[in-house]
Amino acid sequence: FSPDDQLIVTGSWDGTTRLWDLTGKQQAVLLGHTKAVWDVTFSPDGQTIVTAGADNKLRLWNRQGTPIAIYSGHTQEVRSVAFSKDGQFLLSASLDGTVKLWDLDGRISRIFKGSDNGFIDANFSADGKLITAAGFDNKIRVWRIEDGVLLTTIEGHEEEVRSVSFSSDDTQIVSAGGDGQVKIWSLDGELIATLSSGGEAVWDASFIEVANANASLTNPSSTNTSPVRGMVLAAGEDKQATLWDLG
């Protein structure tokens, strides 16, 4: 969704990115990527769209679908892209084993490395000071942006980690894996809860924060009593979306 909830942007295996209104009417087709479009997102102000492609490129478009810029720097597929909260930076994760931080002029500000097998997903913390990335080596990594220092390497998934993101208060991380598991972690790598313990691969999981949510876990198996707030929504290869209430 665009930040004003008026448009939806989608990316496809056919290499196209499409803009839709809320009635389902197509507003624009964004052509440029020569292979699949893996990820799409709006800027925080809703005026810019960025797309990540299997052609190793990032592309920027305006809200009407007009091309603005092409960012080249990855040597393999770009699997995810995210805007910083202030809209001044982009974060891309690639199968080339790097996560790159870009300014809006297309300059690479910092390169984060660690997974020889490549990265599938990467996201900013809410305060913009940290990033986390999901690796094909089954690991999650957390870096400090300011100096590029690797703070934590988290192990616990049995197959590749496909999705990773911070809670809105930056105290926890939720991850989804090819092992069918959805897990919640503290920033120092302590396992807080396993919400899904196996089955078909899970492609994406994220926190949905709820005001005044109860901090205790009721149903998920837990290894400690660290507070978890709100809900977690996940989508997997079982063709289902699952919502866990953590309150």
Coordinates of C-alpha atoms in Angstrom, one line a residue:
F1 CA 0.0 0.0 0.0
S2 CA 1.0 3.6 -0.5
P3 CA 1.3 5.5 2.8
D4 CA -2.0 7.3 2.0
D5 CA -3.7 3.9 1.4
Q6 CA -4.8 5.1 -2.1
L7 CA -2.6 2.8 -4.3
I8 CA -1.3 -0.7 -4.3
V9 CA 2.0 -1.7 -6.0
T10 CA 2.8 -5.2 -7.1
G11 CA 5.8 -6.9 -8.6
S12 CA 5.7 -10.1 -10.7
W13 CA 7.7 -12.9 -12.1
D14 CA 6.8 -11.5 -15.6
G15 CA 9.2 -8.6 -14.9
T16 CA 6.4 -6.0 -14.6
T17 CA 5.5 -3.7 -11.7
R18 CA 1.9 -2.6 -11.6
L19 CA 0.0 0.2 -9.8
W20 CA -3.6 -0.3 -8.8
D21 CA -6.3 1.7 -7.1
L22 CA -8.4 0.2 -4.3
T23 CA -11.2 -0.9 -6.8
G24 CA -8.7 -3.1 -8.6
K25 CA -8.3 -0.8 -11.6
Q26 CA -4.8 -0.8 -13.0
Q27 CA -3.3 2.7 -13.0
A28 CA 0.1 2.0 -14.6
V29 CA 2.5 -0.7 -15.8
L30 CA 6.1 0.0 -14.9
L31 CA 8.4 -1.6 -17.5
G32 CA 12.2 -1.9 -17.2
H33 CA 13.3 -5.0 -15.4
T34 CA 14.3 -7.8 -17.7
K35 CA 13.6 -10.5 -15.2
A36 CA 11.4 -11.1 -12.2
V37 CA 10.6 -8.3 -9.8
W38 CA 11.2 -9.7 -6.3
D39 CA 10.3 -6.8 -4.1
V40 CA 8.5 -3.4 -4.4
T41 CA 7.8 -0.6 -1.9
F42 CA 6.8 3.0 -1.6
S43 CA 8.9 5.7 0.0
P44 CA 7.6 7.0 3.4
D45 CA 6.1 10.1 1.6
G46 CA 4.4 8.0 -1.0
Q47 CA 6.0 9.8 -3.9
T48 CA 8.6 7.3 -5.0
I49 CA 8.5 3.6 -5.7
V50 CA 11.5 1.3 -5.7
T51 CA 11.7 -2.1 -7.2
A52 CA 14.2 -5.0 -6.8
G53 CA 14.9 -7.3 -9.7
A54 CA 16.4 -10.6 -10.7
D55 CA 18.3 -8.6 -13.3
N56 CA 20.5 -7.4 -10.4
K57 CA 19.1 -3.9 -10.5
L58 CA 17.1 -1.5 -8.4
R59 CA 14.8 0.9 -10.2
L60 CA 13.2 4.1 -8.9
W61 CA 9.9 5.4 -10.3
N62 CA 7.6 8.3 -9.4
R63 CA 4.1 7.8 -8.1
Q64 CA 2.7 7.9 -11.6
G65 CA 5.1 5.1 -12.8
T66 CA 7.6 7.3 -14.6
P67 CA 11.2 6.0 -14.4
I68 CA 13.5 8.1 -12.3
A69 CA 16.8 6.1 -11.8
I70 CA 18.5 2.8 -12.1
Y71 CA 20.9 1.6 -9.4
S72 CA 23.5 -0.9 -10.5
G73 CA 26.0 -2.4 -8.0
H74 CA 24.9 -6.0 -7.2
T75 CA 26.3 -8.9 -9.2
Q76 CA 23.4 -11.3 -8.6
E77 CA 19.6 -11.1 -8.0
V78 CA 18.4 -8.3 -5.7
R79 CA 15.8 -10.1 -3.5
S80 CA 14.6 -7.2 -1.3
V81 CA 14.6 -3.5 -0.9
A82 CA 13.5 -1.1 1.8
F83 CA 13.4 2.6 2.5
S84 CA 14.7 4.1 5.7
K85 CA 12.1 5.7 7.9
D86 CA 13.2 9.2 6.8
G87 CA 13.2 8.2 3.1
Q88 CA 16.8 9.2 2.6
F89 CA 18.4 5.8 2.2
L90 CA 17.6 2.4 0.5
L91 CA 18.7 -1.0 1.8
S92 CA 19.0 -3.9 -0.7
A93 CA 19.7 -7.6 -0.1
S94 CA 21.2 -9.7 -2.8
L95 CA 22.2 -13.3 -3.7
D96 CA 25.7 -11.9 -4.3
G97 CA 26.3 -12.1 -0.5
T98 CA 26.0 -8.4 0.2
V99 CA 23.5 -6.0 1.7
K100 CA 24.0 -2.5 0.4
L101 CA 23.0 0.9 1.8
W102 CA 22.3 3.5 -0.9
D103 CA 21.6 7.2 -0.9
L104 CA 19.0 8.6 -3.2
D105 CA 21.6 9.7 -5.7
G106 CA 22.5 6.0 -6.3
R107 CA 25.8 6.1 -4.3
I108 CA 26.6 3.1 -2.1
S109 CA 27.2 4.4 1.4
R110 CA 28.1 1.1 3.0
I111 CA 28.3 -2.6 2.1
F112 CA 27.5 -5.3 4.7
K113 CA 28.9 -8.8 4.1
G114 CA 28.7 -12.1 5.8
S115 CA 26.7 -14.8 3.9
D116 CA 28.6 -16.4 1.1
N117 CA 25.3 -18.0 0.1
G118 CA 23.5 -14.7 -0.3
F119 CA 20.8 -12.7 1.4
I120 CA 17.1 -12.9 0.8
D121 CA 15.8 -10.0 3.0
A122 CA 17.0 -7.0 4.9
N123 CA 15.3 -4.2 6.9
F124 CA 16.0 -1.1 8.9
S125 CA 15.2 -0.8 12.6
A126 CA 12.6 1.8 13.4
D127 CA 15.2 4.3 14.8
G128 CA 17.3 3.9 11.7
K129 CA 20.4 2.9 13.6
L130 CA 20.5 -0.9 12.9
I131 CA 19.8 -3.3 10.0
T132 CA 19.0 -7.0 10.0
A133 CA 19.4 -9.4 7.2
A134 CA 18.1 -13.0 6.4
G135 CA 20.7 -15.3 4.9
F136 CA 20.7 -18.4 2.7
D137 CA 23.2 -19.8 5.3
N138 CA 20.3 -20.2 7.8
K139 CA 21.5 -17.2 9.8
I140 CA 20.2 -13.8 10.8
R141 CA 22.7 -10.9 11.2
V142 CA 22.3 -7.5 12.9
W143 CA 24.7 -4.6 12.0
R144 CA 25.1 -1.1 13.3
I145 CA 24.8 1.3 10.4
E146 CA 27.0 4.1 11.7
D147 CA 30.2 2.0 11.5
G148 CA 29.1 -1.2 9.8
V149 CA 30.0 -3.3 12.9
L150 CA 28.3 -6.8 13.0
L151 CA 26.6 -6.9 16.4
T152 CA 24.9 -10.3 16.4
T153 CA 24.7 -13.5 14.3
I154 CA 21.6 -15.5 15.2
E155 CA 21.4 -19.2 14.5
G156 CA 18.3 -21.4 15.0
H157 CA 16.7 -22.0 11.6
E158 CA 17.3 -25.3 10.0
E159 CA 17.0 -23.9 6.4
E160 CA 17.4 -20.6 4.7
V161 CA 15.9 -17.5 6.5
R162 CA 13.5 -15.9 4.0
S163 CA 12.2 -12.9 6.0
V164 CA 13.4 -10.8 8.9
S165 CA 12.2 -7.6 10.5
F166 CA 12.2 -5.5 13.7
S167 CA 9.4 -4.8 16.1
S168 CA 8.3 -1.2 16.2
D169 CA 10.2 -0.6 19.4
D170 CA 13.3 -2.2 18.1
T171 CA 13.5 -4.7 20.9
Q172 CA 12.7 -7.9 19.0
I173 CA 13.2 -9.5 15.5
V174 CA 10.8 -11.9 13.8
S175 CA 12.1 -14.3 11.2
A176 CA 10.5 -16.8 8.8
G177 CA 12.3 -19.7 7.2
G178 CA 12.4 -22.4 4.6
D179 CA 12.1 -24.8 7.5
G180 CA 8.5 -23.7 8.1
Q181 CA 9.4 -22.0 11.3
V182 CA 8.5 -18.5 12.5
K183 CA 10.6 -17.3 15.4
I184 CA 10.9 -14.2 17.6
W185 CA 14.3 -13.2 18.9
S186 CA 15.8 -10.6 21.2
L187 CA 18.5 -8.3 19.6
D188 CA 21.3 -10.3 21.2
G189 CA 20.1 -13.5 19.6
E190 CA 18.1 -15.1 22.5
L191 CA 15.1 -17.1 21.2
I192 CA 11.9 -15.7 22.7
A193 CA 9.3 -17.8 21.0
T194 CA 8.7 -20.3 18.2
L195 CA 5.3 -19.6 16.7
S196 CA 5.4 -22.2 13.9
S197 CA 7.5 -25.3 14.4
G198 CA 7.7 -26.8 11.0
G199 CA 5.9 -27.8 7.8
E200 CA 6.0 -26.0 4.5
A201 CA 8.3 -23.0 4.0
V202 CA 7.2 -19.6 5.3
W203 CA 8.0 -16.7 2.9
D204 CA 7.3 -13.7 5.1
A205 CA 6.5 -12.7 8.6
S206 CA 6.1 -9.3 10.3
F207 CA 5.0 -7.7 13.5
I208 CA 1.6 -6.0 13.6
E209 CA 1.8 -3.8 16.7
V210 CA -1.3 -3.3 18.8
A211 CA -1.6 -0.6 21.4
N212 CA -1.7 -1.8 25.0
A213 CA -1.3 -5.4 24.0
N214 CA -0.7 -7.8 26.9
A215 CA 2.9 -8.7 27.0
S216 CA 2.6 -12.3 28.0
L217 CA 2.7 -15.2 25.6
T218 CA -0.2 -17.6 25.9
N219 CA 0.0 -20.3 23.2
P220 CA 3.3 -20.3 21.4
S221 CA 6.1 -22.4 22.7
S222 CA 8.6 -20.1 24.5
T223 CA 12.1 -20.5 25.9
N224 CA 11.9 -17.5 28.2
T225 CA 9.6 -14.8 29.5
S226 CA 10.7 -11.8 27.4
P227 CA 7.7 -9.7 26.5
V228 CA 6.3 -9.8 23.0
R229 CA 3.8 -7.2 22.0
G230 CA 1.0 -7.2 19.4
M231 CA 0.6 -9.8 16.6
V232 CA 2.6 -11.5 14.0
L233 CA 1.3 -12.2 10.5
A234 CA 3.0 -14.8 8.3
A235 CA 2.4 -16.2 4.8
G236 CA 3.7 -19.5 3.5
E237 CA 3.8 -22.1 0.8
D238 CA 0.8 -23.9 2.5
K239 CA -1.3 -21.2 0.7
Q240 CA -2.3 -19.7 4.1
A241 CA -1.8 -16.5 6.0
T242 CA -1.5 -17.1 9.7
L243 CA -2.1 -14.4 12.4
W244 CA -0.8 -15.0 15.9
D245 CA -2.1 -12.9 18.8
L246 CA 0.8 -12.4 21.2
G247 CA -1.2 -10.6 23.8

